[in-house]
Short mmCIF file of C-alpha atoms and ligand atoms in Angstrom, two decimals:
data_model
loop_
_atom_site.label_atom_id
_atom_site.label_comp_id
_atom_site.label_asym_id
_atom_site.label_seq_id
_atom_site.Cartn_x
_atom_site.Cartn_y
_atom_site.Cartn_z
CA MET A 1 0.00 0.35 0.05
CA SER A 2 1.55 3.17 -0.94
CA LYS A 3 1.00 6.67 1.36
CA ARG A 4 -0.32 9.69 -0.44
CA ARG A 5 2.52 12.48 1.33
CA LYS A 6 0.83 15.04 3.68
CA ALA A 7 0.71 18.03 4.42
CA LEU A 8 2.17 19.28 7.56
CA VAL A 9 0.12 21.54 9.67
CA ALA A 10 0.74 22.60 13.11
CA ALA A 11 -1.89 21.16 15.87
CA THR A 12 -0.97 23.87 18.58
CA ALA A 13 -3.61 24.72 21.09
CA GLY A 14 -4.38 28.39 20.15
CA LEU A 15 -3.05 28.39 16.40
CA ALA A 16 -6.28 27.81 14.34
CA SER A 17 -4.02 26.05 11.47
CA ILE A 18 -3.16 26.10 7.91
CA SER A 19 -0.67 23.37 5.63
CA LEU A 20 2.49 24.35 5.42
CA GLY A 21 3.23 21.92 2.41
CA LEU A 22 6.94 20.97 4.43
CA SER A 23 8.16 17.85 3.41
CA PHE A 24 11.03 15.67 5.45
CA THR A 25 11.65 12.24 3.96
CA SER A 26 14.70 13.62 1.74
CA ALA A 27 18.05 12.37 2.84
CA ALA A 28 19.11 15.51 2.75
CA GLY A 29 16.26 17.12 4.84
CA ALA A 30 17.08 14.87 7.60
CA ALA A 31 19.72 15.46 10.03
CA PRO A 32 18.76 19.13 10.44
CA GLU A 33 16.09 17.39 11.95
CA ALA A 34 17.57 15.39 14.27
CA ALA A 35 17.99 18.13 16.64
CA LYS A 36 14.23 19.19 16.53
CA ALA A 37 12.25 17.79 19.32
CA ASP A 38 9.07 15.70 17.97
CA PRO A 39 5.55 18.15 17.15
CA ASN A 40 2.60 17.38 20.69
CA GLY A 41 0.61 14.87 19.75
CA LEU A 42 2.64 11.74 19.03
CA LYS A 43 1.32 8.05 20.16
CA LEU A 44 3.57 5.26 19.58
CA VAL A 45 2.24 2.77 18.66
CA LYS A 46 5.53 0.50 17.02
CA THR A 47 9.33 -0.06 17.76
CA LYS A 48 10.97 -1.63 14.74
CA THR A 49 14.67 -2.77 13.59
CA SER A 50 15.82 -2.78 10.68
CA LEU A 51 19.28 -3.75 9.45
CA LEU A 52 20.00 -0.16 9.29
CA GLY A 53 18.68 1.50 12.45
CA LYS A 54 15.58 1.66 14.44
CA HIS A 55 11.85 2.54 13.03
CA TYR A 56 8.90 4.12 15.34
CA TRP A 57 5.78 4.72 14.52
CA TYR A 58 3.38 7.58 15.71
CA GLN A 59 -0.22 7.80 15.63
CA GLN A 60 -1.18 11.23 15.02
CA THR A 61 -4.11 12.58 17.63
CA PHE A 62 -6.24 15.64 18.70
CA LYS A 63 -7.22 15.97 22.05
CA GLY A 64 -6.17 12.34 22.75
CA LEU A 65 -8.49 11.02 19.46
CA PRO A 66 -6.89 9.02 16.79
CA VAL A 67 -6.55 11.10 13.47
CA VAL A 68 -7.70 8.90 11.13
CA GLY A 69 -4.70 7.90 8.90
CA GLY A 70 -2.83 10.88 10.48
CA TYR A 71 0.88 9.45 11.17
CA TYR A 72 4.71 10.32 12.38
CA ALA A 73 7.46 7.81 11.36
CA LYS A 74 11.00 8.41 12.91
CA HIS A 75 13.63 6.38 11.36
CA VAL A 76 17.12 6.50 13.21
CA ALA A 77 20.40 4.69 11.62
CA LYS A 78 22.79 3.87 13.59
CA ASP A 79 25.03 6.81 13.11
CA GLY A 80 22.13 8.78 15.36
CA ALA A 81 21.06 10.26 12.19
CA VAL A 82 17.48 10.58 11.95
CA GLN A 83 14.96 10.49 9.40
CA VAL A 84 11.03 11.61 9.53
CA ALA A 85 8.14 10.86 8.10
CA ASP A 86 5.62 13.31 8.43
CA GLY A 87 1.72 12.21 7.47
CA ARG A 88 -0.50 14.39 9.47
CA ASP A 89 -2.70 15.98 8.65
CA ALA A 90 -3.84 19.72 9.58
CA VAL A 91 -6.54 19.77 12.34
CA PRO A 92 -7.82 23.42 13.33
CA ALA A 93 -7.00 23.60 17.02
CA ASN A 94 -10.28 25.18 18.16
CA LEU A 95 -12.40 21.48 16.02
CA ASP A 96 -15.08 20.86 18.35
CA VAL A 97 -14.40 17.15 19.57
CA ARG A 98 -18.23 16.83 21.13
CA THR A 99 -20.44 14.36 19.65
CA THR A 100 -24.23 14.91 19.40
CA VAL A 101 -24.43 11.18 17.65
CA ALA A 102 -24.89 8.08 20.24
CA PRO A 103 -22.08 5.26 18.89
CA ALA A 104 -25.19 2.93 18.85
CA SER A 105 -26.92 5.18 15.87
CA ALA A 106 -23.57 5.85 14.85
CA THR A 107 -22.91 2.04 14.03
CA GLN A 108 -26.07 0.97 12.99
CA ALA A 109 -25.75 4.02 10.17
CA ALA A 110 -22.37 2.21 9.15
CA ASN A 111 -23.93 -1.33 8.52
CA ALA A 112 -26.62 0.23 6.29
CA ALA A 113 -24.29 2.11 4.54
CA VAL A 114 -21.94 -1.09 3.88
CA THR A 115 -24.56 -3.79 3.44
CA ALA A 116 -26.83 -0.99 0.70
CA ARG A 117 -23.12 -1.52 -0.55
CA ALA A 118 -22.54 -5.05 -0.27
CA ASN A 119 -26.38 -5.21 -2.20
CA ARG A 120 -25.90 -2.93 -5.23
CA ALA A 121 -21.98 -5.28 -5.60
CA ARG A 122 -23.59 -8.18 -6.03
CA ASN A 123 -26.51 -7.03 -8.25
CA ALA A 124 -24.69 -5.26 -10.17
CA GLY A 125 -22.37 -8.70 -11.27
CA PRO A 126 -23.73 -11.39 -13.14
CA GLU A 127 -24.56 -12.52 -9.29
CA LYS A 128 -27.41 -11.85 -9.68
CA ARG A 129 -29.00 -14.85 -7.12
CA PHE A 130 -27.91 -13.65 -4.25
CA ALA A 131 -29.42 -10.57 -4.17
CA LYS A 132 -30.03 -10.58 -0.28
CA GLN A 133 -27.11 -9.63 1.88
CA PRO A 134 -26.98 -10.20 5.42
CA ALA A 135 -26.31 -7.41 7.40
CA ALA A 136 -23.46 -6.36 8.36
CA THR A 137 -22.03 -6.64 12.58
CA SER A 138 -19.57 -4.95 14.02
CA GLY A 139 -18.21 -4.02 18.09
CA ALA A 140 -18.27 -0.46 19.69
CA ALA A 141 -17.50 2.41 18.32
CA GLN A 142 -14.93 4.41 18.49
CA LEU A 143 -14.26 8.18 18.46
CA ALA A 144 -11.37 9.42 15.80
CA VAL A 145 -10.90 12.75 14.02
CA ILE A 146 -11.01 13.40 10.33
CA GLY A 147 -8.01 16.36 9.42
CA GLY A 148 -7.94 17.74 6.51
CA PRO A 149 -10.06 20.44 4.70
CA ASN A 150 -13.74 18.47 5.99
CA ALA A 151 -12.14 17.98 9.23
CA ARG A 152 -14.21 16.88 12.45
CA VAL A 153 -14.91 14.11 14.77
CA VAL A 154 -16.35 10.87 13.78
CA TRP A 155 -16.95 7.15 14.87
CA ASN A 156 -14.70 4.32 13.46
CA VAL A 157 -16.81 1.92 13.53
CA THR A 158 -15.61 -2.01 12.05
CA SER A 159 -18.82 -4.07 10.09
CA ARG A 160 -18.37 -7.73 9.05
CA SER A 161 -20.80 -8.14 5.79
CA THR A 162 -20.15 -10.30 2.53
CA GLU A 163 -17.15 -7.70 1.07
CA GLY A 164 -15.36 -9.24 4.19
CA VAL A 165 -14.68 -6.46 7.51
CA THR A 166 -15.14 -2.54 6.86
CA ARG A 167 -14.28 0.67 8.16
CA SER A 168 -17.25 3.26 7.98
CA LEU A 169 -15.49 6.65 9.35
CA VAL A 170 -19.63 8.26 10.71
CA ASP A 171 -19.70 12.00 11.42
CA ALA A 172 -20.23 11.89 15.16
CA LYS A 173 -22.73 15.79 14.70
CA SER A 174 -24.15 15.13 12.26
CA GLY A 175 -24.90 10.74 12.06
CA SER A 176 -24.14 10.96 8.18
CA VAL A 177 -21.79 8.57 7.21
CA VAL A 178 -17.90 10.28 5.34
CA GLU A 179 -16.49 7.24 5.01
CA SER A 180 -16.90 3.30 5.10
CA LYS A 181 -14.28 1.13 3.09
CA VAL A 182 -13.63 -2.46 3.02
CA ILE A 183 -9.75 -3.25 5.15
CA SER A 184 -9.75 -6.84 4.94
CA ASP A 185 -7.76 -8.86 2.84
CA ASN A 186 -10.07 -11.28 1.26
CA ILE A 187 -10.03 -10.55 -2.51
CA ASP A 188 -12.14 -11.44 -5.77
CA GLY A 189 -10.66 -12.87 -8.12
CA ARG A 190 -11.58 -13.74 -11.88
CA GLY A 191 -13.09 -17.46 -13.50
CA SER A 192 -14.79 -18.46 -15.72
CA VAL A 193 -17.35 -21.56 -15.31
CA PHE A 194 -20.88 -24.00 -16.88
CA ASP A 195 -22.82 -22.77 -14.97
CA PRO A 196 -24.05 -25.97 -13.66
CA ASN A 197 -23.45 -27.87 -17.06
CA PRO A 198 -23.47 -27.66 -20.72
CA VAL A 199 -26.69 -29.69 -21.59
CA VAL A 200 -28.27 -27.70 -19.17
CA SER A 201 -27.89 -23.59 -19.54
CA GLU A 202 -27.39 -24.44 -23.35
CA GLN A 203 -30.72 -26.63 -22.68
CA ASN A 204 -29.03 -28.90 -25.10
CA GLU A 205 -28.82 -32.69 -24.60
CA LYS A 206 -26.52 -33.98 -27.94
CA LEU A 207 -22.99 -31.90 -26.40
CA THR A 208 -20.58 -35.09 -25.27
CA ASP A 209 -17.29 -35.18 -24.29
CA GLN A 210 -15.23 -36.06 -27.25
CA ASN A 211 -12.35 -37.04 -24.42
CA ASP A 212 -12.22 -33.35 -22.50
CA LYS A 213 -11.94 -31.53 -26.30
CA ASN A 214 -12.27 -27.59 -26.53
CA GLN A 215 -15.42 -27.50 -28.54
CA ASP A 216 -17.09 -24.29 -30.06
CA ALA A 217 -20.70 -25.82 -28.26
CA LEU A 218 -18.55 -25.92 -24.79
CA PHE A 219 -16.61 -22.75 -25.20
CA LEU A 220 -20.14 -20.44 -25.61
CA ALA A 221 -21.52 -22.55 -22.56
CA GLN A 222 -18.91 -20.55 -20.21
CA LYS A 223 -19.57 -17.99 -18.11
CA ASN A 224 -17.68 -15.42 -16.86
CA VAL A 225 -18.56 -15.14 -13.11
CA ILE A 226 -16.07 -13.63 -9.56
CA LEU A 227 -14.14 -15.87 -8.07
CA ARG A 228 -15.42 -14.13 -3.88
CA ASN A 229 -13.29 -14.86 -1.19
CA LEU A 230 -10.59 -15.91 -2.22
CA ASP A 231 -7.42 -14.98 0.13
CA GLY A 232 -4.84 -13.39 -1.93
CA SER A 233 -3.04 -15.83 -1.81
CA GLY A 234 -2.30 -16.12 -6.15
CA LYS A 235 -4.32 -19.57 -5.38
CA LEU A 236 -8.02 -21.35 -4.95
CA ASN A 237 -7.79 -21.19 -1.48
CA GLY A 238 -10.29 -19.02 0.36
CA SER A 239 -12.52 -19.08 3.66
CA PHE A 240 -14.56 -21.62 2.08
CA VAL A 241 -13.34 -23.45 -0.22
CA ASN A 242 -9.37 -24.63 -1.04
CA ILE A 243 -7.44 -26.89 -3.75
CA LYS A 244 -5.08 -28.82 -2.12
CA GLU A 245 -4.36 -31.37 -4.61
CA ALA A 246 -4.94 -31.21 -8.46
CA LYS A 247 -3.29 -32.86 -11.52
CA GLY A 248 -1.10 -30.75 -14.11
CA GLY A 249 -0.69 -28.04 -10.40
CA LEU A 250 -2.35 -25.86 -8.53
CA ALA A 251 -4.06 -23.42 -10.73
CA GLN A 252 -2.10 -19.80 -10.07
CA SER A 253 -1.94 -16.19 -10.85
CA LYS A 254 -0.96 -13.29 -9.59
CA THR A 255 -3.68 -11.56 -10.30
CA ASN A 256 -6.37 -13.69 -9.54
CA THR A 257 -8.19 -14.53 -12.90
CA PHE A 258 -8.49 -17.59 -13.83
CA VAL A 259 -10.03 -18.36 -17.24
CA TYR A 260 -9.60 -22.08 -19.12
CA GLN A 261 -10.62 -23.62 -21.43
CA ARG A 262 -12.24 -27.06 -20.25
CA ALA A 263 -9.77 -28.54 -22.26
CA ASN A 264 -7.06 -27.13 -19.58
CA ASP A 265 -7.76 -29.81 -15.91
CA LYS A 266 -7.04 -25.75 -14.40
CA PHE A 267 -10.74 -25.63 -15.39
CA GLU A 268 -11.94 -27.98 -13.02
CA GLN A 269 -10.26 -26.10 -10.76
CA VAL A 270 -12.23 -23.41 -11.08
CA MET A 271 -15.48 -25.24 -11.42
CA SER A 272 -14.94 -26.07 -7.62
CA TYR A 273 -13.73 -23.43 -6.39
CA TYR A 274 -17.08 -21.32 -7.78
CA HIS A 275 -20.02 -23.59 -6.91
CA ILE A 276 -18.85 -25.24 -3.48
CA ASN A 277 -18.00 -20.86 -2.52
CA GLN A 278 -21.52 -20.43 -3.70
CA THR A 279 -23.20 -23.22 -1.66
CA GLN A 280 -21.86 -21.83 1.42
CA GLU A 281 -22.45 -18.26 1.03
CA TYR A 282 -25.94 -19.64 -0.15
CA ILE A 283 -26.33 -21.41 3.27
CA GLN A 284 -25.21 -18.17 5.29
CA GLN A 285 -27.78 -16.25 3.73
CA LEU A 286 -29.84 -19.27 4.89
CA GLY A 287 -28.87 -18.31 8.09
CA PHE A 288 -27.35 -20.75 9.21
CA GLU A 289 -23.70 -19.90 10.45
CA ASP A 290 -22.11 -23.30 11.24
CA VAL A 291 -23.03 -25.42 8.20
CA ASN A 292 -19.23 -27.18 6.74
CA ASN A 293 -18.39 -23.43 7.17
CA GLU A 294 -14.96 -24.30 6.73
CA SER A 295 -12.39 -24.00 3.92
CA GLN A 296 -13.44 -27.35 2.37
CA ASP A 297 -10.06 -28.91 1.24
CA VAL A 298 -10.55 -30.61 -2.56
CA SER A 299 -8.38 -32.55 -4.74
CA VAL A 300 -9.10 -31.91 -7.87
CA ASP A 301 -8.78 -34.55 -11.55
CA THR A 302 -6.96 -36.94 -9.31
CA TYR A 303 -9.02 -39.97 -9.75
CA SER A 304 -9.38 -41.57 -13.25
CA GLY A 305 -12.67 -44.08 -12.56
CA ASP A 306 -15.93 -41.98 -13.96
CA ASN A 307 -16.14 -41.34 -9.31
CA SER A 308 -16.08 -38.58 -7.30
CA PHE A 309 -16.33 -39.11 -3.49
CA TYR A 310 -15.93 -37.54 -0.01
CA ASP A 311 -13.69 -39.05 2.56
CA PRO A 312 -14.88 -38.58 6.28
CA SER A 313 -11.37 -39.27 7.47
CA THR A 314 -9.91 -36.68 6.13
CA ASP A 315 -12.86 -34.09 5.07
CA MET A 316 -11.67 -34.20 1.72
CA ILE A 317 -13.39 -34.18 -1.45
CA THR A 318 -11.76 -35.74 -4.65
CA TYR A 319 -13.66 -35.33 -8.08
CA GLY A 320 -12.53 -37.77 -10.93
CA GLU A 321 -11.63 -37.71 -14.54
CA GLY A 322 -13.59 -40.73 -16.18
CA GLY A 323 -16.16 -39.74 -19.70
CA VAL A 324 -16.49 -35.97 -19.11
CA ASP A 325 -14.67 -34.42 -15.98
CA ASP A 326 -16.15 -34.78 -13.11
CA ALA A 327 -16.01 -31.11 -11.57
CA GLU A 328 -17.34 -30.25 -15.29
CA ASP A 329 -20.60 -30.62 -13.48
CA ALA A 330 -21.70 -28.01 -11.35
CA GLU A 331 -24.00 -30.77 -9.62
CA VAL A 332 -21.86 -33.48 -9.71
CA ILE A 333 -19.27 -30.83 -7.30
CA TRP A 334 -22.76 -30.05 -5.13
CA HIS A 335 -23.85 -34.12 -4.66
CA GLU A 336 -20.72 -33.91 -3.30
CA TYR A 337 -20.52 -31.23 -1.36
CA GLY A 338 -23.63 -32.66 -0.06
CA HIS A 339 -22.00 -34.98 2.15
CA ALA A 340 -19.27 -33.06 2.71
CA ILE A 341 -22.26 -31.18 4.84
CA GLN A 342 -24.06 -34.53 6.84
CA ASP A 343 -20.77 -35.32 7.62
CA ASP A 344 -20.07 -31.39 9.52
CA VAL A 345 -23.11 -31.49 11.21
CA VAL A 346 -23.95 -34.84 12.54
CA PRO A 347 -20.85 -36.43 13.05
CA GLY A 348 -20.48 -40.15 11.03
CA PHE A 349 -23.46 -39.64 9.55
CA GLY A 350 -24.00 -42.51 7.36
CA GLU A 351 -23.78 -45.92 9.63
CA SER A 352 -27.16 -47.67 8.62
CA GLU A 353 -28.13 -48.75 4.97
CA GLN A 354 -31.20 -45.99 5.39
CA ALA A 355 -28.78 -43.52 6.37
CA GLY A 356 -26.18 -44.61 3.86
CA ALA A 357 -29.31 -43.52 1.41
CA ILE A 358 -30.42 -40.05 2.99
CA GLY A 359 -26.79 -39.28 2.41
CA GLU A 360 -27.58 -40.13 -1.69
CA GLY A 361 -30.77 -38.80 -1.37
CA PHE A 362 -29.98 -35.31 0.01
CA GLY A 363 -26.68 -35.05 -2.08
CA ASP A 364 -28.41 -35.41 -5.47
CA TYR A 365 -31.36 -32.98 -4.18
CA TRP A 366 -28.42 -30.27 -3.04
CA ALA A 367 -27.63 -30.97 -6.76
CA VAL A 368 -31.29 -29.87 -7.51
CA THR A 369 -31.53 -27.52 -5.26
CA MET A 370 -28.48 -25.13 -6.29
CA SER A 371 -29.45 -25.87 -10.33
CA VAL A 372 -32.85 -23.98 -9.63
CA PRO A 373 -31.88 -20.28 -10.32
CA VAL A 374 -29.57 -20.05 -13.02
CA SER A 375 -31.83 -23.44 -14.75
CA LYS A 376 -34.53 -22.18 -16.57
CA GLY A 377 -36.37 -24.68 -15.02
CA PHE A 378 -35.12 -27.23 -18.22
CA ASN A 379 -34.98 -31.05 -16.82
CA LEU A 380 -34.58 -29.56 -13.03
CA PRO A 381 -34.94 -33.13 -11.42
CA CYS A 382 -32.46 -34.25 -13.97
CA VAL A 383 -29.18 -34.58 -11.51
CA MET A 384 -25.67 -34.34 -13.95
CA ASP A 385 -26.70 -33.79 -17.08
CA TRP A 386 -23.02 -32.79 -18.36
CA ASP A 387 -22.03 -35.43 -16.54
CA ALA A 388 -24.51 -38.07 -17.71
CA THR A 389 -24.38 -37.91 -21.19
CA SER A 390 -20.67 -40.36 -20.65
CA TYR A 391 -22.77 -43.26 -19.65
CA THR A 392 -26.19 -42.60 -20.12
CA THR A 393 -28.12 -42.92 -23.92
CA ASP A 394 -31.95 -41.89 -24.02
CA GLU A 395 -32.10 -37.98 -23.00
CA PRO A 396 -32.53 -36.42 -20.70
CA HIS A 397 -29.55 -37.75 -19.36
CA CYS A 398 -29.28 -38.32 -15.62
CA LEU A 399 -27.39 -40.09 -13.39
CA ARG A 400 -30.27 -40.96 -11.37
CA ARG A 401 -33.75 -38.55 -10.88
CA THR A 402 -35.54 -36.45 -7.76
CA ASP A 403 -39.01 -37.34 -9.12
CA THR A 404 -38.91 -41.01 -9.81
CA GLY A 405 -42.25 -41.29 -8.35
CA LYS A 406 -40.38 -44.51 -5.63
CA THR A 407 -41.95 -45.22 -2.93
CA THR A 408 -40.56 -47.39 0.08
CA ASP A 409 -42.43 -50.11 -1.72
CA ASP A 410 -38.23 -50.01 -4.13
CA ILE A 411 -36.16 -50.21 -1.53
CA ASP A 412 -32.99 -52.60 -3.06
CA GLY A 413 -30.38 -51.84 -0.49
CA GLU A 414 -28.26 -49.67 -2.87
CA VAL A 415 -27.73 -46.81 -1.13
CA HIS A 416 -27.09 -44.43 -4.77
CA ASP A 417 -31.08 -46.66 -5.74
CA ASP A 418 -32.78 -45.90 -2.47
CA GLY A 419 -31.37 -41.99 -2.09
CA GLU A 420 -34.98 -41.72 -4.85
CA ILE A 421 -36.97 -42.24 -2.18
CA TRP A 422 -35.42 -39.57 -0.23
CA SER A 423 -34.62 -37.17 -3.14
CA ASN A 424 -38.30 -37.10 -4.06
CA ALA A 425 -39.72 -36.79 -0.68
CA LEU A 426 -37.03 -33.61 -1.05
CA TRP A 427 -37.65 -32.51 -3.66
CA ASP A 428 -41.14 -32.35 -2.64
CA ILE A 429 -40.98 -30.72 -0.14
CA HIS A 430 -39.26 -27.88 -2.32
CA GLN A 431 -41.98 -27.55 -4.54
CA ALA A 432 -44.39 -27.26 -2.02
CA LEU A 433 -42.75 -25.28 0.91
CA GLY A 434 -40.60 -22.84 -2.38
CA ARG A 435 -36.77 -23.00 -2.17
CA ALA A 436 -35.94 -21.09 0.75
CA LYS A 437 -38.44 -22.69 3.41
CA ALA A 438 -37.55 -25.61 2.24
CA ASN A 439 -34.07 -25.65 2.44
CA LYS A 440 -34.25 -24.08 6.16
CA VAL A 441 -36.28 -26.74 6.75
CA ILE A 442 -34.16 -29.54 5.65
CA LEU A 443 -30.77 -27.85 6.66
CA GLU A 444 -32.41 -27.60 10.19
CA ALA A 445 -33.47 -31.20 10.85
CA THR A 446 -30.00 -32.53 10.28
CA PHE A 447 -28.99 -31.63 13.00
CA PHE A 448 -30.96 -34.11 14.52
CA TYR A 449 -30.01 -36.66 12.56
CA ASP A 450 -28.74 -39.62 14.18
CA PRO A 451 -25.51 -41.05 12.43
CA ASP A 452 -27.85 -44.87 11.94
CA THR A 453 -31.15 -43.11 11.61
CA SER A 454 -34.10 -44.09 9.40
CA PHE A 455 -35.54 -42.99 5.94
CA ALA A 456 -39.06 -42.72 9.23
CA ALA A 457 -36.84 -41.18 12.29
CA ALA A 458 -35.52 -38.07 9.47
CA ALA A 459 -38.28 -37.92 8.37
CA GLN A 460 -39.88 -36.95 11.56
CA ASP A 461 -37.28 -34.53 12.08
CA THR A 462 -38.37 -32.80 9.36
CA VAL A 463 -41.61 -32.21 9.91
CA GLN A 464 -40.01 -31.10 13.78
CA ALA A 465 -37.82 -28.44 12.16
CA ALA A 466 -41.44 -27.32 9.89
CA ARG A 467 -43.18 -27.76 12.46
CA LEU A 468 -41.33 -25.37 13.93
CA LEU A 469 -39.93 -22.69 11.91
CA TYR A 470 -43.53 -22.50 9.54
CA GLY A 471 -46.08 -23.54 11.26
CA LYS A 472 -48.79 -26.77 11.59
CA THR A 473 -49.42 -26.59 8.27
CA ALA A 474 -45.56 -26.38 6.84
CA ALA A 475 -45.69 -29.49 8.96
CA ALA A 476 -48.62 -30.83 6.90
CA GLN A 477 -47.38 -30.21 3.61
CA VAL A 478 -44.03 -32.30 4.57
CA THR A 479 -45.46 -34.83 6.75
CA LYS A 480 -47.67 -35.50 3.16
CA ALA A 481 -44.50 -35.92 0.70
CA PHE A 482 -43.28 -38.90 2.99
CA GLN A 483 -46.12 -39.73 3.30
CA ASP A 484 -46.39 -39.98 -1.24
CA ARG A 485 -43.50 -41.59 -0.36
CA LYS A 486 -44.68 -44.17 2.02
CA ILE A 487 -41.39 -43.14 4.15
CA LEU A 488 -44.36 -42.17 7.04
CA LYS A 489 -47.66 -43.26 7.93
CA1 LIG B 501 -11.92 -30.54 -18.23
CA1 LIG B 502 -12.64 -37.02 -18.67
CA1 LIG B 503 -17.29 -38.17 -15.23
CA1 LIG B 504 -29.67 -31.09 -13.74
ZN1 LIG B 505 -22.74 -39.83 -3.11
#
């Protein structure tokens, strides 16, 4: 970060000051400066030692309050030569630092501004589906002074929102927000993805893998997206996703630009990052802050078979590259993330056959509900439309579906088959309650599952969650969805 040199102003008592514009940063000007006393109102905040000497950093203060951005540094060489960097701001000596705005009102104003901007930022980008953002939250407001031509006393409010950590300055006399800026390191990158997959976005069942070859039709299916919550390391590592292993090496970009075509294995890394980040953001939008809220480890294209899996012993998701590379289909990404969700919420989940089937059914359902906002209604209950082009001939190409009409009469003891009973019930709940309510009910219910639960017990948990969250009518709708599958009587 570079900081603009500031004009120097004496802020001593009784002197309504004017900028002097003096600079003391040059080496030539250093020696005479050494003899002078430090100006008033400096508070030592840090002392650093380097090879050539010591460095004293001061915060500028005015009537005991920190002046925002006002700094003063003394660099003392081993021979005693002193260089001064004076970044103090002019503050009129008669500035009244009494406040009329309460800190709580300032915090409220700051958070409203942060939330409004976070919403605008999202809505201006391609991610319109994330229109509603959580409100900013913050700790206590601190009183401070802004110097310069518009000197005033402000409340300094630190907030946290989907944009990261924000510092807002609220005029302590008028209550207006003077400045609001993101100060955290989380950064946005750029990428290109399929969303959710080319078959759905292009509404074209005739697309084929052709052994991972670049094709015009598939290039047209790519869309440019913002990769949020990256940690700034230049890798696809962030708050909710860590691409930990990948065939051909990890994608890296100093400018956090990750744009590849699908024949490049790094494309699948971008897919994994983007779609897992999206789904964790969505979960948090629903109000859940403790559903696999961590940087999920992912291994991409490292398994040659046509399969993907979640390994609870290492808490890692692996996406295979057989047929259509699995991570070219967001529905595969979301299905596996579904397993990670359940393992996070219910340690050791999946101990019985029916719990295993619930795991598979939930993963399929989660893929479908995540696809809803980007699918324009195209074959919604069809799971993994693009990956399935490698191993199905019927159209639409689906690995499985969430609307098979199966009931417990169809149980065959294979978890993926039987998962279609469960996913059908969840999909019916989605249609009855709407997406947000259904997903709140389903995620909330998961917290009450036993690791070796049965269809009936998990269904009861779901009915109970619906009753507590939304009342009797919702509970009756959920009950009916399970009765239709002969899971509940
Ligand atoms: Ca590929
Ligand atoms: Ca492949
Ligand atoms: Ca595949
Ligand atoms: Ca689909
Ligand atoms: Zn699975």
